[in-house]
CSV table of C-alpha atoms and ligand atoms in Angstrom, one decimal:
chain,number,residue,atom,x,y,z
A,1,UNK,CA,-2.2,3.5,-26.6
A,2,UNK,CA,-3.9,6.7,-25.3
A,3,UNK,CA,-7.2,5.4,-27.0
A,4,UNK,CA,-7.1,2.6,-24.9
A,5,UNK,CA,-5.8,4.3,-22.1
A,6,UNK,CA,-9.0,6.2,-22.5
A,7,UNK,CA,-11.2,3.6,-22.5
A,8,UNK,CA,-9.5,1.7,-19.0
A,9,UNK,CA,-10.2,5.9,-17.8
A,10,UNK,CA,-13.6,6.0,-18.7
A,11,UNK,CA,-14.3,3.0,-16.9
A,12,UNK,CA,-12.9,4.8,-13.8
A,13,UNK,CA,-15.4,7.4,-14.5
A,14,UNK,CA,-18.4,5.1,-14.9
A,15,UNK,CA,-17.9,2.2,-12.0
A,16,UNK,CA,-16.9,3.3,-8.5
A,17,UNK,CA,-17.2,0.8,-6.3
A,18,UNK,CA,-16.6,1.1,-2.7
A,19,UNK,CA,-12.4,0.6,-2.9
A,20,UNK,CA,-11.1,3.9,-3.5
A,21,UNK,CA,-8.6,4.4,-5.8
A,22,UNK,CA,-6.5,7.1,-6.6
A,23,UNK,CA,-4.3,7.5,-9.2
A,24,UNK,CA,-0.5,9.7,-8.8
A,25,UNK,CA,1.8,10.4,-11.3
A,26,UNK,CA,5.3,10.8,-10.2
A,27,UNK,CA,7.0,14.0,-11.8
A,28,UNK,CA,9.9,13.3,-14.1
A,29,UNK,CA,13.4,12.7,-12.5
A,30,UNK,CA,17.3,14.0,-13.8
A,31,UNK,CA,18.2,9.9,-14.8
A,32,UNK,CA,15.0,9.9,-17.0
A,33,UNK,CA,16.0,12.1,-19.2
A,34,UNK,CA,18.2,9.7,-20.6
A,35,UNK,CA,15.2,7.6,-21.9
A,36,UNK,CA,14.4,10.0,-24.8
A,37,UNK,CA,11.3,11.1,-23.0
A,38,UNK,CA,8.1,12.5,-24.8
A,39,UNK,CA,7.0,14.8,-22.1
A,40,UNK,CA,3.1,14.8,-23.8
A,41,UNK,CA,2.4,11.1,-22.6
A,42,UNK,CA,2.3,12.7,-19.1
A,43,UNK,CA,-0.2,15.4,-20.0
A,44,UNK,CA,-1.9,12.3,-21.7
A,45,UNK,CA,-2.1,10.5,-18.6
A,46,UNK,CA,-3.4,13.6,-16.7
A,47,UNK,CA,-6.0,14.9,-19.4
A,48,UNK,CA,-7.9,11.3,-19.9
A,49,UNK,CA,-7.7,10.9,-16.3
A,50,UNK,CA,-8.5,14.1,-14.5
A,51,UNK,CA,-12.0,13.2,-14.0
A,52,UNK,CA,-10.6,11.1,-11.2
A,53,UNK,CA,-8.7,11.5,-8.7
A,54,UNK,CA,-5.5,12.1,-9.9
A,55,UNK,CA,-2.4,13.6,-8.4
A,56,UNK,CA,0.2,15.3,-10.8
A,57,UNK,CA,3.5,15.4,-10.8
A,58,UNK,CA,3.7,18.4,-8.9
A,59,UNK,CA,1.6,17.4,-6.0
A,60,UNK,CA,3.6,17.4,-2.5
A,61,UNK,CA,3.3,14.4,0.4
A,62,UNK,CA,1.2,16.8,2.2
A,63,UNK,CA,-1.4,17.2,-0.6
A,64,UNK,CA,-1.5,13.4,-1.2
A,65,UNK,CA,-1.9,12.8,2.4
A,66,UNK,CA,-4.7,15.3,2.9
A,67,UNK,CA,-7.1,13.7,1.0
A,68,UNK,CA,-6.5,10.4,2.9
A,69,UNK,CA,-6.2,12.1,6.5
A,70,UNK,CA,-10.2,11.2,6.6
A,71,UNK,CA,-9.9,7.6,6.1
A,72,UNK,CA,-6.8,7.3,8.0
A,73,UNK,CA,-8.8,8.8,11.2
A,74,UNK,CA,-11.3,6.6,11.1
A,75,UNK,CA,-9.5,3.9,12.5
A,76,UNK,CA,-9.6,5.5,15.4
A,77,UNK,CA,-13.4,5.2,15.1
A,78,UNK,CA,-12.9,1.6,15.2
A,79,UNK,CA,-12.9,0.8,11.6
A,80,UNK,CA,-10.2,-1.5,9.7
A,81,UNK,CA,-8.7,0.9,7.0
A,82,UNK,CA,-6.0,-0.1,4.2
A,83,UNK,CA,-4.2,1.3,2.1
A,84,UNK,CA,-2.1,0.0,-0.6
A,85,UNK,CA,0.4,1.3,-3.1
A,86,UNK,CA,0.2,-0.6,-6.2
A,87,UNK,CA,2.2,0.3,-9.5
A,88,UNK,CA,5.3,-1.0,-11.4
A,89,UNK,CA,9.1,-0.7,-10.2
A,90,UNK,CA,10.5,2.6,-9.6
A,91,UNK,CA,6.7,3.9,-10.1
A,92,UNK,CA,7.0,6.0,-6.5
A,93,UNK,CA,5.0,3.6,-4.7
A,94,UNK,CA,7.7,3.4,-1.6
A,95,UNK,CA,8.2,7.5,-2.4
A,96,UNK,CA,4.1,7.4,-1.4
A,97,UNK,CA,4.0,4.9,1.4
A,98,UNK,CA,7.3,6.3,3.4
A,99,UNK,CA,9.4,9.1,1.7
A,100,UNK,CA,12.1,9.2,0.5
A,101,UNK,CA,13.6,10.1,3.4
A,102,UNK,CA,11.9,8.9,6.7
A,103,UNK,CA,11.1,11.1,9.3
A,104,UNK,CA,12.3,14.3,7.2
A,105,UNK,CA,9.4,16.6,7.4
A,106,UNK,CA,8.5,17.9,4.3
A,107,UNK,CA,9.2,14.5,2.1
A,108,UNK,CA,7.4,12.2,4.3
A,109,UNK,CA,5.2,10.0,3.2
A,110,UNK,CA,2.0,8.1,4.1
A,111,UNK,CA,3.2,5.8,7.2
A,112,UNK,CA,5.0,8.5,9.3
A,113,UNK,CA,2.6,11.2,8.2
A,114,UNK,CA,-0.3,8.9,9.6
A,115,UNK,CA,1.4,7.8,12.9
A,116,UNK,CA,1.8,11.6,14.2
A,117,UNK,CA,-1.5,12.6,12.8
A,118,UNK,CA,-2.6,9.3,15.7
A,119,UNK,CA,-0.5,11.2,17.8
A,120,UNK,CA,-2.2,14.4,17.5
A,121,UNK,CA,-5.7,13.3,17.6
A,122,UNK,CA,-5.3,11.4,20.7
A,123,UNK,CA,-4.4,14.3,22.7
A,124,UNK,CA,-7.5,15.9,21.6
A,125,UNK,CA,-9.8,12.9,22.3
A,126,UNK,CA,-7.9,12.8,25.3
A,127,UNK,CA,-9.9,15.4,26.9
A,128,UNK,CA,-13.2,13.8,25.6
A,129,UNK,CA,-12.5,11.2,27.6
A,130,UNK,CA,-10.8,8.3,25.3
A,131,UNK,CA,-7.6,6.5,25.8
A,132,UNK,CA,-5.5,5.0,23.4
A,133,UNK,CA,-2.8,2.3,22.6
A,134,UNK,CA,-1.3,1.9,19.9
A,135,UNK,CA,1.0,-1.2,18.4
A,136,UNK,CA,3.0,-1.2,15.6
A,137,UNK,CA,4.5,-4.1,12.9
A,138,UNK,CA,6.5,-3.8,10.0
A,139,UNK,CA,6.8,-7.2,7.8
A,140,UNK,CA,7.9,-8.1,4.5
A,141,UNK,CA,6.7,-10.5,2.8
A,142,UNK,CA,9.6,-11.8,0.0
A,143,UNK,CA,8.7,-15.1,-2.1
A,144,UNK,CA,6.1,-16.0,0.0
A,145,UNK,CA,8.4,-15.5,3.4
A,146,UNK,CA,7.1,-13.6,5.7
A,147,UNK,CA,10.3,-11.4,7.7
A,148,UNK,CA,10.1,-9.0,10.3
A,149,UNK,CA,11.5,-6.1,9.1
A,150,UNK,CA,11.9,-4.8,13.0
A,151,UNK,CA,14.4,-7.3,13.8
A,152,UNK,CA,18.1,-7.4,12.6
A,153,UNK,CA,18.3,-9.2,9.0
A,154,UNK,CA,20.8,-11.6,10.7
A,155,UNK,CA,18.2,-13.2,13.6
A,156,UNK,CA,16.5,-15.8,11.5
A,157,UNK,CA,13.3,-16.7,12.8
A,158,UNK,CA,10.1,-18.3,10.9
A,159,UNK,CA,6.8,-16.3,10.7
A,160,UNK,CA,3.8,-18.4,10.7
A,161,UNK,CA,0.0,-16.6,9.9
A,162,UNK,CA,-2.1,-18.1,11.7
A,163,UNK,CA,-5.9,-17.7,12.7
A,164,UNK,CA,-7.4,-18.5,16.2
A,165,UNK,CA,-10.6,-17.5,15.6
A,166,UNK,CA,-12.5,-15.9,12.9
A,167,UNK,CA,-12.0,-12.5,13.7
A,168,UNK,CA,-8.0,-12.6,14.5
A,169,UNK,CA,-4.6,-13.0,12.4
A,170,UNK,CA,-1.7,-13.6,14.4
A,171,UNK,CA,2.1,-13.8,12.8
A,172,UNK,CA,4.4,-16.1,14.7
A,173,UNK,CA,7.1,-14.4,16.3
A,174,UNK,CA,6.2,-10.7,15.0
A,175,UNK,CA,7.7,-8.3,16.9
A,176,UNK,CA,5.2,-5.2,18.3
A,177,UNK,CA,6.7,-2.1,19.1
A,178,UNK,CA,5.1,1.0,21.1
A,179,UNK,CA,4.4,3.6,18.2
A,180,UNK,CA,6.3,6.2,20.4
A,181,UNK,CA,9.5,4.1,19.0
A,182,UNK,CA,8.2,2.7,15.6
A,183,UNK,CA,9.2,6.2,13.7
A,184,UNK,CA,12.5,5.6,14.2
A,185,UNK,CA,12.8,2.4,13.0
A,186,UNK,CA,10.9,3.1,9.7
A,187,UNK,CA,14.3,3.8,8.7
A,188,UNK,CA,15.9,0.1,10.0
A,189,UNK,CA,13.0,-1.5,8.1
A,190,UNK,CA,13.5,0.5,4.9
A,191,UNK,CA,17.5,-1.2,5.2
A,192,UNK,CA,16.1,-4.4,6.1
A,193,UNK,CA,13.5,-4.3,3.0
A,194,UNK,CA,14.8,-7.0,0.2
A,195,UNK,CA,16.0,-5.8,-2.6
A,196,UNK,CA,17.5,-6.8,-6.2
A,197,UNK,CA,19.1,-5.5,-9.5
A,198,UNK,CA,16.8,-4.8,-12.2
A,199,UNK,CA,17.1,-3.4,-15.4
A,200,UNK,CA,14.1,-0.8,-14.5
A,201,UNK,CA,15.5,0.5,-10.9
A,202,UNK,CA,18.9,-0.7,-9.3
A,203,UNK,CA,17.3,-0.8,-5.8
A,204,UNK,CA,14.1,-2.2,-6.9
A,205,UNK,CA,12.7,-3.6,-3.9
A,206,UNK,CA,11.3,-7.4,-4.3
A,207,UNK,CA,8.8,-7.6,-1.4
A,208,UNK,CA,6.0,-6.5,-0.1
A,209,UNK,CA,5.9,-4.0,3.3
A,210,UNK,CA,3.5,-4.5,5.6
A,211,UNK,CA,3.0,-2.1,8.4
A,212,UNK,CA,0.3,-2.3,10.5
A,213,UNK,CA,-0.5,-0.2,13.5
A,214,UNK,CA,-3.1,-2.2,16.2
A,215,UNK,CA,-5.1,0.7,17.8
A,216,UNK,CA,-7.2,0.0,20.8
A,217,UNK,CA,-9.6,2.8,22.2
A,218,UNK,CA,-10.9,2.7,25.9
A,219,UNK,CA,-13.6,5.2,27.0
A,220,UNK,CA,-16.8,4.9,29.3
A,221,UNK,CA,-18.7,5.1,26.3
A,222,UNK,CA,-17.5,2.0,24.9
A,223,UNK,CA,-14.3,0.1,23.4
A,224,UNK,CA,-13.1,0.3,20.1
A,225,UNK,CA,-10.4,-2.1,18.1
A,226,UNK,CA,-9.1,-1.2,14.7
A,227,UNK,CA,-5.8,-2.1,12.7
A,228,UNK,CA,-4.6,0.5,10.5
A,229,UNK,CA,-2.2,-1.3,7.6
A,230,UNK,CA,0.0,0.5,4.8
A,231,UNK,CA,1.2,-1.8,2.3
A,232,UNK,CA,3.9,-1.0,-0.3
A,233,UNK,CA,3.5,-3.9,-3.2
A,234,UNK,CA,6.1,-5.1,-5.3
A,235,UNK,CA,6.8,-3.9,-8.6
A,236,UNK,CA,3.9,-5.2,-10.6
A,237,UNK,CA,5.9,-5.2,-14.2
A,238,UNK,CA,5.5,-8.1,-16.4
A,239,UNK,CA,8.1,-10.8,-16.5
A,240,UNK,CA,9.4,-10.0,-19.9
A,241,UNK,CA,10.0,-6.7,-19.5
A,242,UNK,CA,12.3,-7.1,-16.2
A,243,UNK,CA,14.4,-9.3,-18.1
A,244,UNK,CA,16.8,-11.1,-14.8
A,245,UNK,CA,16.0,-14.5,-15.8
A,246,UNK,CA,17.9,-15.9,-12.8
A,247,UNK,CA,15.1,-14.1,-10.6
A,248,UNK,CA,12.2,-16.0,-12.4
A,249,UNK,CA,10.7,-18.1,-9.5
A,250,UNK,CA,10.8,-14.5,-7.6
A,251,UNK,CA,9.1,-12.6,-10.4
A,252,UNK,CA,6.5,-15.5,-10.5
A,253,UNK,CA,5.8,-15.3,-7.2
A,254,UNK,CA,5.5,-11.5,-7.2
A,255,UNK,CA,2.9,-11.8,-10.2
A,256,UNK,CA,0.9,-14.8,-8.4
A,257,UNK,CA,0.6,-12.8,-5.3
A,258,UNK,CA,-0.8,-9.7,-7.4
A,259,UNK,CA,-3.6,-11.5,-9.2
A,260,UNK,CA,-4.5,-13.1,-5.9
A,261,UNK,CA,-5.3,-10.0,-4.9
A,262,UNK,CA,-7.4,-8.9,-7.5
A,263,UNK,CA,-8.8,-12.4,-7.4
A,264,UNK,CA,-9.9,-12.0,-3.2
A,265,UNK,CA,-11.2,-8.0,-4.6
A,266,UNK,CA,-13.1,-9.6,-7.2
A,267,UNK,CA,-14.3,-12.5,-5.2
A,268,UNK,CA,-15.6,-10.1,-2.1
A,269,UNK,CA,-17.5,-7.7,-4.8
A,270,UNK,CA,-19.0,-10.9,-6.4
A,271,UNK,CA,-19.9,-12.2,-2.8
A,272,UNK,CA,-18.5,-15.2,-3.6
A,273,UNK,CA,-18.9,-18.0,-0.1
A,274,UNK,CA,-15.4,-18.5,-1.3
A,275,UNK,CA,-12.3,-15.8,-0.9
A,276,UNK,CA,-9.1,-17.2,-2.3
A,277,UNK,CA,-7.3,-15.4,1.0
A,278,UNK,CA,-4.9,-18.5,1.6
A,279,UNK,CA,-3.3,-18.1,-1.6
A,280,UNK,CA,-0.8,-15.9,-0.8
A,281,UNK,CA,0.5,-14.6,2.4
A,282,UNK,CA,-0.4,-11.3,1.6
A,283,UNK,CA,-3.8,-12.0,1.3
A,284,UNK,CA,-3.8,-14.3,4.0
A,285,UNK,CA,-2.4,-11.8,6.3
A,286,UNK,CA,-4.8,-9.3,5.5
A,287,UNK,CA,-7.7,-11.8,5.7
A,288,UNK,CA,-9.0,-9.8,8.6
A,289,UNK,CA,-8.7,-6.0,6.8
A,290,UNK,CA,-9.6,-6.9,3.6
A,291,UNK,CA,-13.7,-6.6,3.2
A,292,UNK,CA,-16.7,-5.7,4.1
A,293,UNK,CA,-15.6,-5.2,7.4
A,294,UNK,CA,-12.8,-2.0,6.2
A,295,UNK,CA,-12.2,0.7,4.6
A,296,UNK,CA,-9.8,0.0,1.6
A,297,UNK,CA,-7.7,2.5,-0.7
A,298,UNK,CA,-5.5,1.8,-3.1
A,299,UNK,CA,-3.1,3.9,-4.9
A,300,UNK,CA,-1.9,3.2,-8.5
A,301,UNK,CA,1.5,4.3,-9.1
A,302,UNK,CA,2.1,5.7,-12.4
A,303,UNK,CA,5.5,6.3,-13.9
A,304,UNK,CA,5.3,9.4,-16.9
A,305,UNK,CA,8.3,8.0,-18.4
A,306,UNK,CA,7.1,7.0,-22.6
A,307,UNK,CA,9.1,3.6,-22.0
A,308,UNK,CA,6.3,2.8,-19.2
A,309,UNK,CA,3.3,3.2,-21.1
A,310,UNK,CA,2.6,-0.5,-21.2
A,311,UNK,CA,3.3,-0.9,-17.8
A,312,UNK,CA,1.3,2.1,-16.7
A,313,UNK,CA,-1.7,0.7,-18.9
A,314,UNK,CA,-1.4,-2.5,-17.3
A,315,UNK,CA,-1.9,-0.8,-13.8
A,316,UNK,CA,-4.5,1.3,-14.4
A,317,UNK,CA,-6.5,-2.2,-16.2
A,318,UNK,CA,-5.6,-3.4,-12.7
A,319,UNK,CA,-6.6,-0.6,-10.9
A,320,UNK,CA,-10.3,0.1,-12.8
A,321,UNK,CA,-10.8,-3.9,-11.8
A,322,UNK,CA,-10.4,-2.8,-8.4
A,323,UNK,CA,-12.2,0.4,-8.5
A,324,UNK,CA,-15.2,-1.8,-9.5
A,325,UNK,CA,-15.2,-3.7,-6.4
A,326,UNK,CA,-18.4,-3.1,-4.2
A,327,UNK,CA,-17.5,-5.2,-1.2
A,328,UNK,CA,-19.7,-3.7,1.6
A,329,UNK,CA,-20.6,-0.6,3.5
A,330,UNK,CA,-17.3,-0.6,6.6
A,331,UNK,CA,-18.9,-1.1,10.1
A,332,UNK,CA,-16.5,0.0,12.8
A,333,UNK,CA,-15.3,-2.6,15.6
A,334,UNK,CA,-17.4,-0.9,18.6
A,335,UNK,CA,-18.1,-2.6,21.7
B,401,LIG,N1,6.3,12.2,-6.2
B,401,LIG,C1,7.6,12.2,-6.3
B,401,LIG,N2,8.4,13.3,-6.2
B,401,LIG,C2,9.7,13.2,-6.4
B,401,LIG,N3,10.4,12.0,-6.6
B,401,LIG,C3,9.7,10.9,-6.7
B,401,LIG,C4,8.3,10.9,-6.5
B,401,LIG,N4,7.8,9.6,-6.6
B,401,LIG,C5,8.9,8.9,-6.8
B,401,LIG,N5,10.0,9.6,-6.8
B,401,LIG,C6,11.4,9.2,-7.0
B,401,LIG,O1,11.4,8.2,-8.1
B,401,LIG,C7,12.2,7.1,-7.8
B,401,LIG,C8,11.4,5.8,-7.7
B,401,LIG,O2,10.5,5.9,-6.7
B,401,LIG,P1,10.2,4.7,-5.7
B,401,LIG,O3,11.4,4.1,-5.2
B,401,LIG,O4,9.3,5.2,-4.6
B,401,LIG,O5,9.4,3.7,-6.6
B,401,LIG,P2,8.8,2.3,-6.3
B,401,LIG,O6,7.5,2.2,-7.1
B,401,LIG,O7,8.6,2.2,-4.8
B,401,LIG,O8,9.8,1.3,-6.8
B,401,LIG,P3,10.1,-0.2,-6.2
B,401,LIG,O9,9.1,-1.1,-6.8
B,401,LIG,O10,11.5,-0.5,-6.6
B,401,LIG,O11,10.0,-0.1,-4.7
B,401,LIG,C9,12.9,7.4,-6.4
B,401,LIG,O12,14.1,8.0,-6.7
B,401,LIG,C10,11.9,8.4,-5.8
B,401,LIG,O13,12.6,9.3,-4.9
């Protein structure tokens, strides 16, 4: 395993395409220790891949989110930027995106972290003469159902994608928020995110988050329109190993809708005329951020338990796919 684990690594090492991707190993917790863990496969994990970059166990939210801060500013500068979580259940992938605790300071993680560092710049570009607005959403997308995750589970509305022009996705009845209230309610959507009983992580969550922030810059110097979106995937394990055979269709759909987006990654590096974005809502939905056109990052969630190997192998396969991807140098949306 670590021989091929080596060679998926050295791929890493040779191919960088213009889709970052970073790799973070979440540290060891009390329940795994039940597993009969061999604690060398994460020093395995780390040594063959430490010529990335790689975050250890021991790296904190604010060292993750440091070496993102750049990207994450640029959308002020008008560029589309995304940035996924992608890893297997229980793999830290919401732990990365939100925290385990919203809006608790030190534990926070990527979405909060990146709405008050918005918050900060703007009342330095302030004086430089820029004014912005920002907009916030937080879907779920759950067996190819798109639900607002800003709205009480109980109000039962249907979400429709749909695209006006080239340039514009809109979701049927999404509900926008002014960001000044949206950290808050991180904490209703993380209640109103779906989730099931596995045999890998009791509160596994089924669905993909989607939170997108719609930033619009005024200045006399010009205009500038960006969306920033954070997206935590479902867990990408393979149906066998899951094992809840009554949640088939749903793990189907979860696999189906992660190969499509390897499939539109690898179609946009090819520069294919044809993007497979309308087969699945996630892709669909991203149409617009996905590209040439943005900046994209994507994490890879890595699990240093030894019952995970596979799994982790898998996502790092995954993930080198990806990091191959040359879709385009980003041009910001400047008017
Ligand atoms: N870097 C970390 N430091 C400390 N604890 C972590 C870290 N990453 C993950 N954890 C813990 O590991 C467990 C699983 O993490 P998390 O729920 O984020 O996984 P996940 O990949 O989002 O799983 P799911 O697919 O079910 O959403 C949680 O208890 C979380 O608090």
């Amino acid at each position: 395993v670590i021989k091929c684990l080596l060679s998926v690594a050295s791929e890493f090492a040779h191919l960088h395409g213009n889709i970052r991707v970073f790799c973070r190993v979440r540290p060891l917790l009390p329940s795994d220790h039940a597993e009969n863990l061999e604690h060398h496969c994460i020093s395995s994990i780390e040594e063959v891949l430490n010529f990335i970059r790689v975050f250890p166990p021991c790296s904190s939210q604010e060292v993750v989110f440091e070496d993102i801060s750049l990207i994450v500013q640029s959308a002020l500068d008008g560029y589309n930027v995304s940035i996924f979580a992608y890893g297997q259940t229980g793999s830290g992938k919401t732990y990365t995106m939100e925290g385990p605790h919203p809006l608790q300071d030190d534990t926070m993680g990527i979405i909060p972290r990146a709405v008050h560092q918005m918050f900060n710049s703007v009342v330095e570009l302030k004086d430089k003469g820029w004014k912005y607005t920002f907009t916030a959403s937080f879907l779920e997308i759950y067996n190819e159902t798109i639900r607002d995750l800003l709205v009480d589970k109980t109000v039962k509305k249907e979400h429709k994608i749909k695209r006006p022009t080239s340039n514009a996705v809109h979701v049927t009845n999404r509900k926008y928020l002014n960001v000044e209230t949206v950290l808050s309610l991180i904490k209703i959507a993380k209640q109103n995110r779906a989730t099931a009983c596995t045999r890998m992580n009791e509160s596994s969550s089924r669905s993909h988050s989607v939170f997108q922030l719609k930033i619009e810059g005024l200045s006399k110097k010009g205009n500038i329109t960006s969306t920033l979106t954070l997206i935590d995937l479902v867990g990408s394990e393979r149906i066998d190993k899951s094992e809840s055979r009554d949640r088939l269709k749903e793990t189907k759909a979860i696999n189906c809708s992660l190969s499509n987006l390897g499939g539109v990654f690898i179609a946009l590096a090819n520069k294919d005329t044809f993007v497979p974005y309308r087969n699945s809502k996630l892709t669909y939905l991203l149409q617009n951020c996905l590209g040439g056109n943005s900046k994209t990052l994507m994490f890879v969630n890595i699990s240093p338990k030894n019952s995970s190997f596979g799994e982790s192998l898998n996502s790092l396969r995954f993930a080198s796919k990806v990091n191959k991807c040359v879709i385009g140098t980003a041009v910001a949306n400047r008017k």
